[in-house]
Amino acid sequence: MNGIAASQGIAIAKAYVYEKVAFIIDEKLIQEADISSTLERIEAAKEMTKEQLKAIGEKARASMGEEEGKIFETHMMLVEDPIIEQRISEHVTRDLKNAEAAVQLAMTEISEMFLMIEDPYLRERSADVVDVCTRMMYNLANIEMPDLSHISEEVIIIANDLTPSDTAQMNPKYIKGFATNAGGKTSHSAIMARTLEIPAVLGLKNITEAVETGDWLIINGAAGEVILNPNEVEIETYKALQSQLEGHKKELQKLLNEPAITKDGHLVELSANIGTPKDIESALKHGAEGIGLFRTEFLYMDRNSLPTESEQFEYYKEVAEGMKGRPVIVRTLDIGGDKSVPYLDIEEELNPFLGWRAIRMCLDKVSLFKTQLKAILRASYYGKLRIMYPMITHIEQVRQANDILEQAKAELREQQIPFDEAIEVGIMIETPAAAVIADLLIKEVDFFSIGTNDLTQYTLAVDRGNEKIAKLYNSFHPGVLRLIKQVIQASHKAGKWTGMCGEFASDPKAVIVLLGMGLDEFSMSASSILEVKEMIRKLTFSQAAEIAEAVTNKVEVEAIENYLARFAGK
Ligand code: PEP
Ligand code: MG
């Protein structure tokens, strides 16, 4: 069976089919007189849910570490989330729904709201809402929620989907792999599998029907393959592959403290993209030399009011200190349009990707923007921070943002609050307009970072989240490659540097071209760093430059990819 390759590695073990009882909510209308008793029942279920989450969180912290434990603190906060609470109480008091139905309705509405968000990490919060509300519904119905805590022999878990509370309760020692019907590359189960370095294939649609507990399975995580009831030859072949992969992993580990340098001495920087301070641990573990993109959106989402300056200061300071003097590029708020933040009054738009978002919104909300800049500046005193503005199209935007930054600095000087006076400022190049005028924009800033996720969607006019046109979304399109080359050249001509923080920077084929074009910094998911480093250390810069040159003479996307695949395989 073929699914989505979510976490690499080979697993060979017996299946354990994890089925949750189908749980059908009995939707009823209540009498007005029953409103208060219904709300009381919900309150009691909430208390019970919190107690259970606390216990699971402690267990997860003990067996899997601090990070996994923290998920449940977030879940406990979700139980009391005022937006969820409000929806539930409206369904009871206004719509006269019974408790179970009110919780289910609120769950569907809020989780769907998260699903609309384009950012894959934030979209996953939807699963958290479902997980927490489902537990509340089980508690309302007085039914015990099934879990995986009793597993005590090596198995591959087969499930429809795995939630944070499922993965937290299992003992990672016995879990050799996951294969699920649902889920994608950024779902919770995928993230967990990668964190625990367990092979996983997701999005298999009907594996729970095809497999029975006790069946032998092979999972090939990198290829997205699951082999049911393999024969002896297959088992031997995959065992050999498994030990080869483990050998490679050990080899990669040796590169941890080595520089990302080509055979002929061309040095580049490899950094990690992070979303919250807790991601630092993994960045350092994988040898990140810095943070090339710190997405600050998370701090603003899933709450009822703006984070204060001091709250933001603490948050950024944690990252500045955590990276111990290594550079951290803090991207200012990239929110709006399709990312819903209820307290910001962002109206629904016909074309959210072309709408009121990121720097456009920040320049209209000067006080919000200045608060963030002041918090970043204050944190810059505790490490090496850089500031980066997203979604730039116009030179005026950079100038205006820099003016507000100067005001923020002046205010801090007045308050005698220290900050890094030499803090560098850069912009993301993620629109074709910015790429084309890179020679002008570079005069206003210290560096560029190319956001290929958006640059590709805007250059090719292909929505990055639309499955139907996913085939057209390809950063190897010569239109995108030419823009990238132009941006790097413009920065170098001005004696400055260019990084890349879009997904493209971790594609092994892309790494060759980008290196050859002279890209100075590659920023990516921490887990890709060592593989990219290995690729860079195998090449010479002159060879990469030649390949990059040859690629610019090709016009068909497939020809470009095929040509590069020959070198990437070596
Ligand atoms: C990008 O657009 O490439 C990028 C890194 O930003 P985001 O994915 O957060 O839009
Ligand atoms: Mg972007």
PDB file of N, CA and C and ligand atoms in Angstrom, residues 118 293 295 331 334 339 357 390-391 428 430 451-455 457-458 464 501, ligand 2:
ATOM      1  N   GLU A 118      -3.632  28.516   6.472  1.00  0.00           N
ATOM      2  CA  GLU A 118      -2.706  27.989   5.472  1.00  0.00           C
ATOM      3  C   GLU A 118      -1.438  27.428   6.105  1.00  0.00           C
ATOM      4  N   LEU A 293      14.706  31.332  10.432  1.00  0.00           N
ATOM      5  CA  LEU A 293      13.333  31.845  10.427  1.00  0.00           C
ATOM      6  C   LEU A 293      12.669  31.461  11.735  1.00  0.00           C
ATOM      7  N   ARG A 295       9.212  31.959  13.159  1.00  0.00           N
ATOM      8  CA  ARG A 295       7.856  32.426  12.836  1.00  0.00           C
ATOM      9  C   ARG A 295       7.190  32.861  14.150  1.00  0.00           C
ATOM     10  N   ARG A 331      11.156  36.822  12.473  1.00  0.00           N
ATOM     11  CA  ARG A 331      10.271  37.404  11.464  1.00  0.00           C
ATOM     12  C   ARG A 331       9.113  38.096  12.161  1.00  0.00           C
ATOM     13  N   ASP A 334       3.404  37.591  10.622  1.00  0.00           N
ATOM     14  CA  ASP A 334       2.930  37.261   9.268  1.00  0.00           C
ATOM     15  C   ASP A 334       1.540  36.648   9.427  1.00  0.00           C
ATOM     16  N   LYS A 339      -5.300  33.687   7.939  1.00  0.00           N
ATOM     17  CA  LYS A 339      -5.011  33.243   9.309  1.00  0.00           C
ATOM     18  C   LYS A 339      -5.919  33.985  10.267  1.00  0.00           C
ATOM     19  N   ARG A 357      -2.414  41.226   4.818  1.00  0.00           N
ATOM     20  CA  ARG A 357      -1.669  40.314   5.674  1.00  0.00           C
ATOM     21  C   ARG A 357      -0.259  40.826   5.936  1.00  0.00           C
ATOM     22  N   PRO A 390       8.139  40.284   6.598  1.00  0.00           N
ATOM     23  CA  PRO A 390       7.593  39.371   5.575  1.00  0.00           C
ATOM     24  C   PRO A 390       6.750  40.079   4.507  1.00  0.00           C
ATOM     25  N   MET A 391       6.577  39.416   3.382  1.00  0.00           N
ATOM     26  CA  MET A 391       5.621  39.816   2.328  1.00  0.00           C
ATOM     27  C   MET A 391       5.869  41.215   1.738  1.00  0.00           C
ATOM     28  N   MET A 428      12.039  39.374   3.738  1.00  0.00           N
ATOM     29  CA  MET A 428      11.800  38.135   3.018  1.00  0.00           C
ATOM     30  C   MET A 428      11.541  38.494   1.572  1.00  0.00           C
ATOM     31  N   GLU A 430       9.575  37.046  -1.066  1.00  0.00           N
ATOM     32  CA  GLU A 430       8.589  35.990  -1.323  1.00  0.00           C
ATOM     33  C   GLU A 430       7.514  36.443  -2.307  1.00  0.00           C
ATOM     34  N   GLY A 451      11.740  33.337   0.604  1.00  0.00           N
ATOM     35  CA  GLY A 451      10.660  32.447   1.060  1.00  0.00           C
ATOM     36  C   GLY A 451      10.061  31.783  -0.164  1.00  0.00           C
ATOM     37  N   THR A 452      10.615  30.626  -0.519  1.00  0.00           N
ATOM     38  CA  THR A 452      10.161  29.986  -1.765  1.00  0.00           C
ATOM     39  C   THR A 452       8.748  29.426  -1.674  1.00  0.00           C
ATOM     40  N   ASN A 453       8.257  29.200  -0.448  1.00  0.00           N
ATOM     41  CA  ASN A 453       6.889  28.663  -0.341  1.00  0.00           C
ATOM     42  C   ASN A 453       5.914  29.652  -0.983  1.00  0.00           C
ATOM     43  N   ASP A 454       6.076  30.919  -0.625  1.00  0.00           N
ATOM     44  CA  ASP A 454       5.213  31.937  -1.212  1.00  0.00           C
ATOM     45  C   ASP A 454       5.723  32.402  -2.581  1.00  0.00           C
ATOM     46  N   LEU A 455       7.038  32.551  -2.719  1.00  0.00           N
ATOM     47  CA  LEU A 455       7.561  33.037  -4.006  1.00  0.00           C
ATOM     48  C   LEU A 455       7.087  32.129  -5.150  1.00  0.00           C
ATOM     49  N   GLN A 457       4.320  30.222  -5.157  1.00  0.00           N
ATOM     50  CA  GLN A 457       2.873  30.357  -5.398  1.00  0.00           C
ATOM     51  C   GLN A 457       2.542  31.661  -6.130  1.00  0.00           C
ATOM     52  N   TYR A 458       3.257  32.731  -5.787  1.00  0.00           N
ATOM     53  CA  TYR A 458       2.953  34.011  -6.444  1.00  0.00           C
ATOM     54  C   TYR A 458       3.539  34.074  -7.858  1.00  0.00           C
ATOM     55  N   ARG A 464      -0.654  27.539  -2.926  1.00  0.00           N
ATOM     56  CA  ARG A 464       0.212  26.499  -2.367  1.00  0.00           C
ATOM     57  C   ARG A 464      -0.530  25.416  -1.605  1.00  0.00           C
ATOM     58  N   CYS A 501      14.602  30.461   3.466  1.00  0.00           N
ATOM     59  CA  CYS A 501      13.934  29.769   4.564  1.00  0.00           C
ATOM     60  C   CYS A 501      12.679  29.029   4.094  1.00  0.00           C
TER      61      CYS A 501
HETATM   62 MG    MG B   2       5.716  33.141   3.363  1.00  0.00          MG
END
